[in-house]
Coordinates of C-alpha atoms and ligand atoms in Angstrom, one line a residue:
M1 CA 20.0 112.6 -132.0
Q2 CA 23.0 115.0 -131.7
P3 CA 25.2 114.3 -128.8
I4 CA 24.9 116.9 -126.0
D5 CA 27.8 119.3 -126.1
L6 CA 29.1 118.9 -122.5
A7 CA 32.2 121.0 -123.2
F8 CA 30.0 123.9 -124.2
D9 CA 27.8 123.4 -121.2
Q10 CA 30.8 123.4 -118.9
R11 CA 32.2 126.6 -120.4
H12 CA 29.2 128.7 -121.0
I13 CA 26.2 127.7 -118.9
W14 CA 25.5 128.4 -115.2
H15 CA 23.7 125.6 -113.3
P16 CA 21.9 126.2 -110.0
Y17 CA 24.2 127.5 -107.3
T18 CA 27.4 126.6 -109.1
S19 CA 30.5 128.4 -110.3
L20 CA 30.9 128.9 -114.0
T21 CA 34.6 128.7 -113.8
S22 CA 34.9 125.5 -111.6
P23 CA 31.6 123.8 -112.2
L24 CA 30.4 120.6 -110.7
P25 CA 29.9 117.7 -113.2
T26 CA 26.5 117.6 -114.9
Y27 CA 24.8 114.4 -116.2
P28 CA 23.2 114.6 -119.7
V29 CA 19.6 113.4 -119.6
V30 CA 17.9 112.7 -122.9
S31 CA 14.5 111.6 -121.7
A32 CA 12.4 110.7 -118.7
R33 CA 9.5 108.4 -118.2
G34 CA 7.6 107.4 -115.1
V35 CA 10.1 107.7 -112.3
E36 CA 13.2 107.2 -114.4
L37 CA 15.6 109.6 -116.0
E38 CA 17.5 108.3 -119.1
L39 CA 21.1 109.4 -119.5
E40 CA 22.7 109.9 -122.8
D41 CA 24.7 106.7 -122.5
G42 CA 21.5 104.7 -122.0
R43 CA 21.7 104.2 -118.2
R44 CA 18.4 104.7 -116.3
L45 CA 18.2 106.4 -112.9
I46 CA 15.4 106.1 -110.5
D47 CA 14.5 109.7 -109.5
G48 CA 14.6 110.4 -105.8
M49 CA 14.1 114.2 -106.2
A50 CA 11.0 114.5 -108.4
S51 CA 12.9 117.4 -110.0
W52 CA 12.9 119.4 -106.8
W53 CA 9.5 118.4 -105.4
S54 CA 7.7 119.1 -108.7
A55 CA 7.3 115.9 -110.8
V56 CA 4.9 114.2 -108.4
H57 CA 3.0 112.2 -111.1
G58 CA 6.2 111.0 -112.8
Y59 CA 7.6 112.1 -116.2
N60 CA 5.9 111.8 -119.5
H61 CA 2.5 111.4 -117.9
P62 CA -0.2 110.6 -120.5
D63 CA -2.8 113.1 -119.1
L64 CA -0.3 115.9 -118.7
N65 CA 1.1 115.3 -122.2
Q66 CA -2.4 115.3 -123.6
A67 CA -3.2 118.5 -121.9
A68 CA 0.0 120.1 -123.2
H69 CA -0.6 118.9 -126.8
N70 CA -4.3 120.0 -126.8
Q71 CA -3.4 123.5 -125.6
L72 CA -0.3 123.8 -127.9
D73 CA -2.6 123.3 -130.9
R74 CA -4.8 126.2 -129.7
M75 CA -2.2 128.7 -128.4
A76 CA 1.0 128.4 -126.5
H77 CA 0.7 131.8 -125.0
V78 CA -1.2 135.1 -125.1
M79 CA -0.8 138.2 -122.9
F80 CA -3.0 138.3 -119.8
G81 CA -3.4 142.0 -119.7
G82 CA -6.9 142.7 -121.0
I83 CA -7.3 139.1 -122.1
T84 CA -8.4 136.0 -120.3
H85 CA -8.6 132.3 -121.4
G86 CA -10.0 129.0 -120.4
P87 CA -6.9 127.4 -119.0
A88 CA -6.4 130.3 -116.5
V89 CA -10.1 130.3 -115.4
D90 CA -10.2 126.5 -115.1
L91 CA -7.0 126.4 -113.0
A92 CA -8.1 129.2 -110.7
K93 CA -11.4 127.5 -110.1
Q94 CA -9.5 124.3 -109.0
L95 CA -7.2 126.4 -106.8
V96 CA -10.2 128.1 -105.1
A97 CA -11.9 124.8 -104.6
M98 CA -8.9 123.0 -103.2
T99 CA -7.5 125.7 -100.9
P100 CA -9.3 126.7 -97.6
P101 CA -12.7 128.5 -98.3
S102 CA -11.5 131.9 -97.3
L103 CA -8.7 131.9 -99.9
D104 CA -10.4 132.9 -103.2
A105 CA -8.3 135.7 -104.9
V106 CA -5.8 134.1 -107.3
F107 CA -2.7 135.6 -108.8
L108 CA -1.0 133.3 -111.4
A109 CA 2.8 133.9 -111.2
D110 CA 5.5 132.5 -113.3
S111 CA 7.7 130.9 -110.6
G112 CA 7.7 130.2 -106.9
S113 CA 10.0 133.1 -106.1
I114 CA 7.7 135.5 -108.0
S115 CA 4.7 134.2 -106.1
V116 CA 6.5 135.1 -102.9
E117 CA 7.3 138.5 -104.2
V118 CA 3.6 139.0 -105.0
A119 CA 2.6 137.7 -101.6
I120 CA 4.9 140.3 -100.0
K121 CA 3.7 143.0 -102.3
M122 CA 0.1 142.1 -101.4
A123 CA 0.9 142.4 -97.7
L124 CA 2.5 145.8 -98.1
Q125 CA -0.2 147.2 -100.3
Y126 CA -2.9 145.8 -98.0
Q127 CA -1.3 147.5 -95.0
A128 CA -0.9 150.8 -96.9
S129 CA -4.5 150.6 -98.1
R130 CA -5.8 150.4 -94.6
G131 CA -3.8 153.3 -93.4
K132 CA -0.9 151.4 -91.9
P133 CA 1.9 152.4 -94.2
E134 CA 4.4 152.1 -91.3
K135 CA 3.9 148.3 -91.4
T136 CA 6.6 147.6 -94.0
Q137 CA 8.7 144.9 -92.4
L138 CA 8.4 141.1 -92.4
L139 CA 8.8 138.5 -89.7
T140 CA 10.0 135.0 -90.5
I141 CA 11.9 132.1 -88.9
R142 CA 15.5 131.1 -89.4
Q143 CA 16.4 128.1 -91.6
G144 CA 13.6 129.1 -94.1
Y145 CA 13.8 129.2 -97.8
H146 CA 11.5 131.3 -100.0
G147 CA 13.2 131.8 -103.3
D148 CA 16.1 133.6 -105.0
T149 CA 14.7 137.0 -106.0
F150 CA 15.6 139.8 -103.6
A151 CA 12.5 140.2 -101.5
A152 CA 12.2 136.4 -101.2
M153 CA 15.9 136.2 -100.4
S154 CA 15.5 138.7 -97.7
V155 CA 13.4 136.3 -95.7
C156 CA 15.6 133.2 -96.4
D157 CA 17.8 132.1 -93.6
P158 CA 20.5 134.8 -93.3
V159 CA 23.3 132.2 -93.1
N160 CA 22.2 129.6 -95.7
G161 CA 20.8 132.4 -97.8
M162 CA 24.3 134.1 -97.8
H163 CA 22.9 137.4 -96.8
E164 CA 26.4 138.7 -96.2
L165 CA 27.0 138.7 -100.0
F166 CA 24.2 141.3 -100.3
T167 CA 24.6 143.4 -97.2
G168 CA 23.2 146.8 -97.7
I169 CA 21.0 145.7 -100.6
L170 CA 18.7 143.2 -98.9
A171 CA 15.8 144.6 -96.8
K172 CA 16.4 143.9 -93.1
H173 CA 13.6 141.9 -91.5
H174 CA 12.9 140.2 -88.2
F175 CA 14.0 136.6 -87.6
A176 CA 12.7 134.3 -84.9
P177 CA 14.7 131.2 -84.0
A178 CA 13.9 128.1 -86.1
P179 CA 11.5 125.8 -84.3
V180 CA 13.2 122.8 -82.8
I181 CA 10.3 120.6 -81.5
K182 CA 9.5 118.0 -84.2
P183 CA 5.9 117.1 -85.1
W184 CA 6.1 113.8 -83.3
E185 CA 7.6 115.2 -80.1
S186 CA 5.7 116.7 -77.2
W187 CA 5.0 120.4 -77.3
N188 CA 6.5 122.9 -74.9
E189 CA 5.4 126.5 -74.6
T190 CA 9.0 127.7 -74.4
E191 CA 9.3 127.0 -78.1
T192 CA 7.5 130.3 -79.0
Q193 CA 8.8 132.6 -76.3
V194 CA 11.2 134.5 -78.5
L195 CA 8.6 134.7 -81.3
E196 CA 6.0 136.2 -78.9
A197 CA 8.6 138.7 -77.7
L198 CA 9.3 139.7 -81.3
F199 CA 5.6 140.2 -82.0
A200 CA 5.1 142.2 -78.8
E201 CA 8.0 144.5 -79.6
H202 CA 7.8 145.0 -83.3
H203 CA 4.2 144.4 -84.4
G204 CA 3.7 148.1 -85.1
S205 CA 6.1 147.9 -88.1
I206 CA 5.4 144.3 -89.2
A207 CA 3.2 143.7 -92.3
A208 CA 3.3 139.9 -92.4
F209 CA 4.8 136.8 -90.9
I210 CA 6.0 134.5 -93.7
L211 CA 6.9 130.8 -93.1
E212 CA 6.9 127.4 -94.6
P213 CA 4.3 125.4 -92.8
I214 CA 5.6 122.3 -90.9
V215 CA 8.4 121.5 -93.3
Q216 CA 11.3 123.9 -93.8
G217 CA 12.6 122.7 -97.2
A218 CA 15.7 124.0 -98.9
G219 CA 16.8 126.0 -95.8
G220 CA 17.6 122.8 -93.9
M221 CA 15.0 120.1 -94.4
R222 CA 13.5 120.5 -90.9
F223 CA 10.1 119.4 -89.6
Y224 CA 8.4 121.3 -86.8
H225 CA 5.4 121.0 -84.5
P226 CA 1.9 122.0 -85.7
E227 CA 1.3 123.8 -82.4
Y228 CA 4.0 126.3 -83.5
L229 CA 1.9 127.1 -86.5
R230 CA -1.3 127.4 -84.5
K231 CA 0.6 129.8 -82.2
A232 CA 1.8 131.8 -85.2
R233 CA -1.8 132.1 -86.4
A234 CA -3.0 133.3 -83.0
L235 CA -0.1 135.8 -82.7
C236 CA -0.8 137.2 -86.2
D237 CA -4.5 137.7 -85.3
H238 CA -3.7 139.2 -81.9
Y239 CA -1.1 141.7 -83.3
D240 CA -2.8 142.5 -86.6
V241 CA -0.2 140.9 -88.8
L242 CA -0.9 138.9 -92.0
L243 CA 0.1 135.2 -92.1
I244 CA 1.7 134.1 -95.4
A245 CA 2.1 130.3 -95.8
D246 CA 4.7 129.4 -98.4
E247 CA 3.3 126.0 -99.5
I248 CA 5.5 125.9 -102.6
A249 CA 7.3 122.8 -101.5
T250 CA 4.6 121.3 -99.2
G251 CA 1.5 121.9 -101.2
F252 CA -0.5 119.2 -103.1
G253 CA 0.1 116.3 -100.7
R254 CA 3.8 116.0 -100.1
T255 CA 3.4 116.1 -96.3
G256 CA 0.5 113.7 -96.1
R257 CA -2.1 116.5 -96.2
L258 CA -3.2 118.4 -99.2
F259 CA -1.6 121.5 -97.7
A260 CA 0.8 121.4 -94.7
C261 CA -1.3 124.1 -92.9
E262 CA -4.0 121.4 -92.4
H263 CA -1.7 119.6 -89.9
A264 CA -2.4 122.6 -87.6
G265 CA -5.9 123.2 -88.8
I266 CA -5.1 126.8 -89.6
T267 CA -5.8 129.0 -92.7
P268 CA -3.2 131.6 -93.7
D269 CA -4.2 135.0 -95.1
I270 CA -2.1 134.4 -98.2
M271 CA -0.8 131.1 -99.6
C272 CA 1.9 130.5 -102.2
V273 CA 1.9 127.4 -104.3
G274 CA 4.2 126.2 -107.0
K275 CA 6.5 123.3 -107.8
A276 CA 4.0 120.3 -107.9
L277 CA 1.4 122.7 -109.3
S278 CA 2.2 121.9 -112.9
G279 CA 3.3 118.3 -112.1
G280 CA 6.8 119.4 -112.8
Y281 CA 6.1 120.2 -116.5
M282 CA 6.4 124.0 -116.6
T283 CA 7.3 127.0 -114.5
L284 CA 4.1 128.1 -112.8
A285 CA 3.1 129.3 -109.3
A286 CA 0.2 131.0 -107.7
T287 CA -0.5 133.4 -104.8
I288 CA -3.9 133.1 -103.3
A289 CA -5.3 135.6 -100.9
T290 CA -8.5 136.2 -98.9
R291 CA -11.3 138.3 -100.4
H292 CA -10.8 140.7 -97.5
I293 CA -7.1 141.4 -98.6
A294 CA -8.2 141.7 -102.3
K295 CA -10.9 144.2 -101.3
T296 CA -8.7 146.2 -99.1
I297 CA -6.0 146.5 -101.8
G298 CA -8.8 147.5 -104.2
K299 CA -9.6 150.5 -102.0
G300 CA -6.0 151.6 -101.8
P301 CA -3.9 154.2 -103.5
G302 CA -3.2 154.0 -107.2
G303 CA -6.7 153.0 -108.1
G304 CA -6.4 149.8 -106.1
A305 CA -4.4 147.9 -108.6
L306 CA -2.1 145.1 -107.4
M307 CA 1.2 146.2 -108.9
H308 CA 2.4 143.1 -110.6
G309 CA 2.0 141.6 -114.1
P310 CA 4.7 139.4 -115.6
T311 CA 4.9 138.9 -119.4
F312 CA 4.1 135.2 -119.1
M313 CA 1.5 135.6 -116.4
A314 CA -1.0 132.7 -116.6
N315 CA 0.8 131.1 -119.5
P316 CA -2.0 129.0 -121.1
L317 CA 0.2 125.9 -121.7
A318 CA 1.4 125.9 -118.1
C319 CA -2.2 126.4 -116.8
A320 CA -3.6 123.6 -119.0
V321 CA -1.0 121.2 -117.7
A322 CA -1.4 122.4 -114.1
S323 CA -5.2 121.8 -114.4
A324 CA -4.5 118.2 -115.5
S325 CA -2.0 117.8 -112.7
L326 CA -4.5 119.0 -110.1
G327 CA -7.1 116.8 -111.7
I328 CA -4.9 113.8 -110.8
I329 CA -4.4 115.2 -107.3
Q330 CA -8.2 115.5 -106.8
Q331 CA -8.6 111.8 -107.6
G332 CA -6.9 111.2 -104.3
A333 CA -4.5 108.4 -104.9
W334 CA -1.7 110.6 -103.5
Q335 CA -2.9 109.9 -100.0
Q336 CA -2.1 106.2 -100.1
Q337 CA 1.0 106.8 -102.1
V338 CA 2.5 109.4 -99.8
E339 CA 1.7 107.3 -96.7
A340 CA 3.3 104.2 -98.2
I341 CA 6.4 106.2 -99.3
G342 CA 6.7 107.7 -95.8
E343 CA 6.5 104.3 -94.2
Q344 CA 9.1 102.8 -96.5
L345 CA 11.4 105.7 -96.1
A346 CA 11.2 105.5 -92.3
T347 CA 12.2 101.8 -92.3
G348 CA 14.5 101.9 -95.3
L349 CA 16.6 104.8 -93.9
A350 CA 16.5 103.7 -90.3
P351 CA 19.7 101.6 -90.6
C352 CA 21.6 104.9 -91.4
R353 CA 21.3 105.8 -87.7
E354 CA 23.9 103.2 -86.8
F355 CA 26.7 104.8 -88.8
D356 CA 29.2 107.2 -87.3
S357 CA 29.0 109.5 -90.2
V358 CA 25.3 110.2 -89.6
A359 CA 24.0 112.9 -87.3
D360 CA 20.2 112.4 -87.8
V361 CA 17.6 110.5 -89.8
R362 CA 14.1 112.0 -90.1
C363 CA 11.1 111.4 -92.3
F364 CA 7.8 113.2 -92.7
G365 CA 5.1 112.7 -95.4
A366 CA 6.9 111.5 -98.5
I367 CA 10.2 113.2 -97.5
G368 CA 13.2 111.3 -96.2
V369 CA 16.3 113.1 -94.8
V370 CA 19.7 111.8 -93.7
E371 CA 21.7 114.5 -92.1
M372 CA 25.5 113.7 -92.1
K373 CA 28.0 115.1 -89.5
A374 CA 30.2 116.6 -92.3
P375 CA 29.3 118.3 -95.6
V376 CA 28.7 115.8 -98.4
D377 CA 31.1 115.8 -101.3
V378 CA 28.4 116.4 -103.9
A379 CA 30.3 115.3 -107.0
K380 CA 31.5 112.1 -105.3
A381 CA 28.1 111.3 -103.9
Q382 CA 26.4 111.8 -107.2
R383 CA 28.8 109.5 -109.0
F384 CA 28.2 106.9 -106.2
F385 CA 24.4 107.2 -106.5
V386 CA 24.4 107.2 -110.4
D387 CA 26.6 104.0 -110.3
R388 CA 23.8 102.5 -108.2
G389 CA 21.1 103.6 -110.6
V390 CA 19.5 106.4 -108.6
W391 CA 19.3 110.1 -108.8
I392 CA 19.8 112.0 -105.5
R393 CA 21.2 115.5 -105.2
P394 CA 22.6 116.2 -101.7
F395 CA 23.3 119.7 -100.4
G396 CA 25.4 120.8 -97.5
R397 CA 25.3 118.0 -94.9
L398 CA 21.9 116.7 -96.2
I399 CA 21.1 113.7 -98.3
Y400 CA 17.3 113.9 -98.9
V401 CA 14.7 112.4 -101.1
M402 CA 11.1 113.3 -102.1
P403 CA 10.3 110.9 -104.9
P404 CA 7.4 111.1 -107.3
Y405 CA 4.2 109.8 -105.7
V406 CA 4.0 107.0 -108.2
I407 CA 7.3 105.4 -107.3
Q408 CA 7.1 101.6 -106.7
T409 CA 8.3 99.7 -103.7
D410 CA 11.3 98.1 -105.4
Q411 CA 12.3 101.4 -106.9
L412 CA 12.2 103.2 -103.6
K413 CA 14.1 100.3 -102.0
Q414 CA 16.9 100.9 -104.5
I415 CA 17.1 104.5 -103.4
T416 CA 17.1 103.8 -99.6
Q417 CA 19.7 101.0 -100.1
A418 CA 22.0 103.4 -102.1
I419 CA 21.7 106.0 -99.3
C420 CA 22.5 103.4 -96.6
A421 CA 25.5 102.2 -98.7
W422 CA 26.8 105.7 -98.9
C423 CA 26.5 106.2 -95.1
E424 CA 28.1 102.9 -94.4
C425 CA 31.1 103.9 -96.4
G426 CA 31.4 106.7 -93.8
K427 CA 31.6 109.3 -96.5
Ligands
PLP1 C1 11.4 126.2 -104.3 C2 10.8 127.1 -103.4 C3 10.6 128.5 -103.7 C4 11.0 129.1 -104.9 O1 10.4 128.6 -106.0 P1 11.1 128.8 -107.5 O2 10.1 128.3 -108.4 O3 12.4 128.0 -107.5 O4 11.3 130.3 -107.7 C5 10.0 129.3 -102.7 N1 9.6 128.8 -101.5 C6 9.8 127.5 -101.2 C7 9.3 126.9 -99.9 C8 10.4 126.6 -102.1 O5 10.6 125.3 -101.8

């Protein structure tokens, strides 16, 4: 194999959220199997990130590989305009079966951000179609993350999402304070007072309330009380606002339920899924809406078309792999796995609480978070973790892990010990 040209990479290729001119170091990976990434120099790293919530079954999974190979030999891609194919139909059937009964209209998008764009577009077209064109704004909560395209960015946390960079370009929406009561704490009605006031004042112009159910991911790795979500559902019903649940990070078992909305026993009007959908193999997401929304849009202006249609919509390769991935989810082993990971993270990360450098340690589902008091030096931390044979990518003041569901006890132990070691050094 040719060596990876790191000098070229450094000079010419942007990596996520980094400068091209003073980039952070990158680690060359040549293969991945199970829960291990193999570096070019032969070192193996136990993956604590599941490639950003996605590789839940581990890398190089035989079922997913087989699905990809089989589909590749038929066709890698074909346009979805005026054409349909088995992989799309099979996948949509699974999504309709797995999501709450009222969600049954599926849009297959090419990434999480796009599925959020489509959800927002659905909400706006829905309101326009029922004679409420003045409902053009969105309501969301601070500390959220919904993607990097412009409409998605406009509902990300204004500070973390660096809204000031795009002042005058981003649409202005309504932000409620981030919920502070954690799922395991006792509920207090004061938590939703500001939210209620926002609904009362602005509902006439609000099309939808969008939030990440129970777990706020990339906007701060925060967990909040299911009662907040129940209240959100009730307020949406009362004030005639759609509820969009962004389950892109939480969907398919990560929080201990198939979907995080289940913690609150609520059903959104529109749900976005992505990340784990394809088992981390390919970029694919979906926006799933109620029949009522689909029908209402169908009666609207412009012949009732939903105005979206990416080139690689419903890519057959990605759909085939996603079907195989959901097949594994439907077998149900994730429930035990997520519970075991959660328990081990809670005990394995608990010692971090003792260190002065640490502000908070919190775990939920198969997610473990250590919040430091000061921002983490990412380059230094990554070197530290790589030296200990684990792959963890901190951001801001957060060191967090959401490993593949198939991780073994000794492997997860290596991860929690490495995090404890970092905190102990007082970094
Ligand atoms: C990752 C993520 C997105 C964006 O998905 P991409 O595939 O990166 O575009 C949106 N919402 C949430 C909650 C996410 O975690």
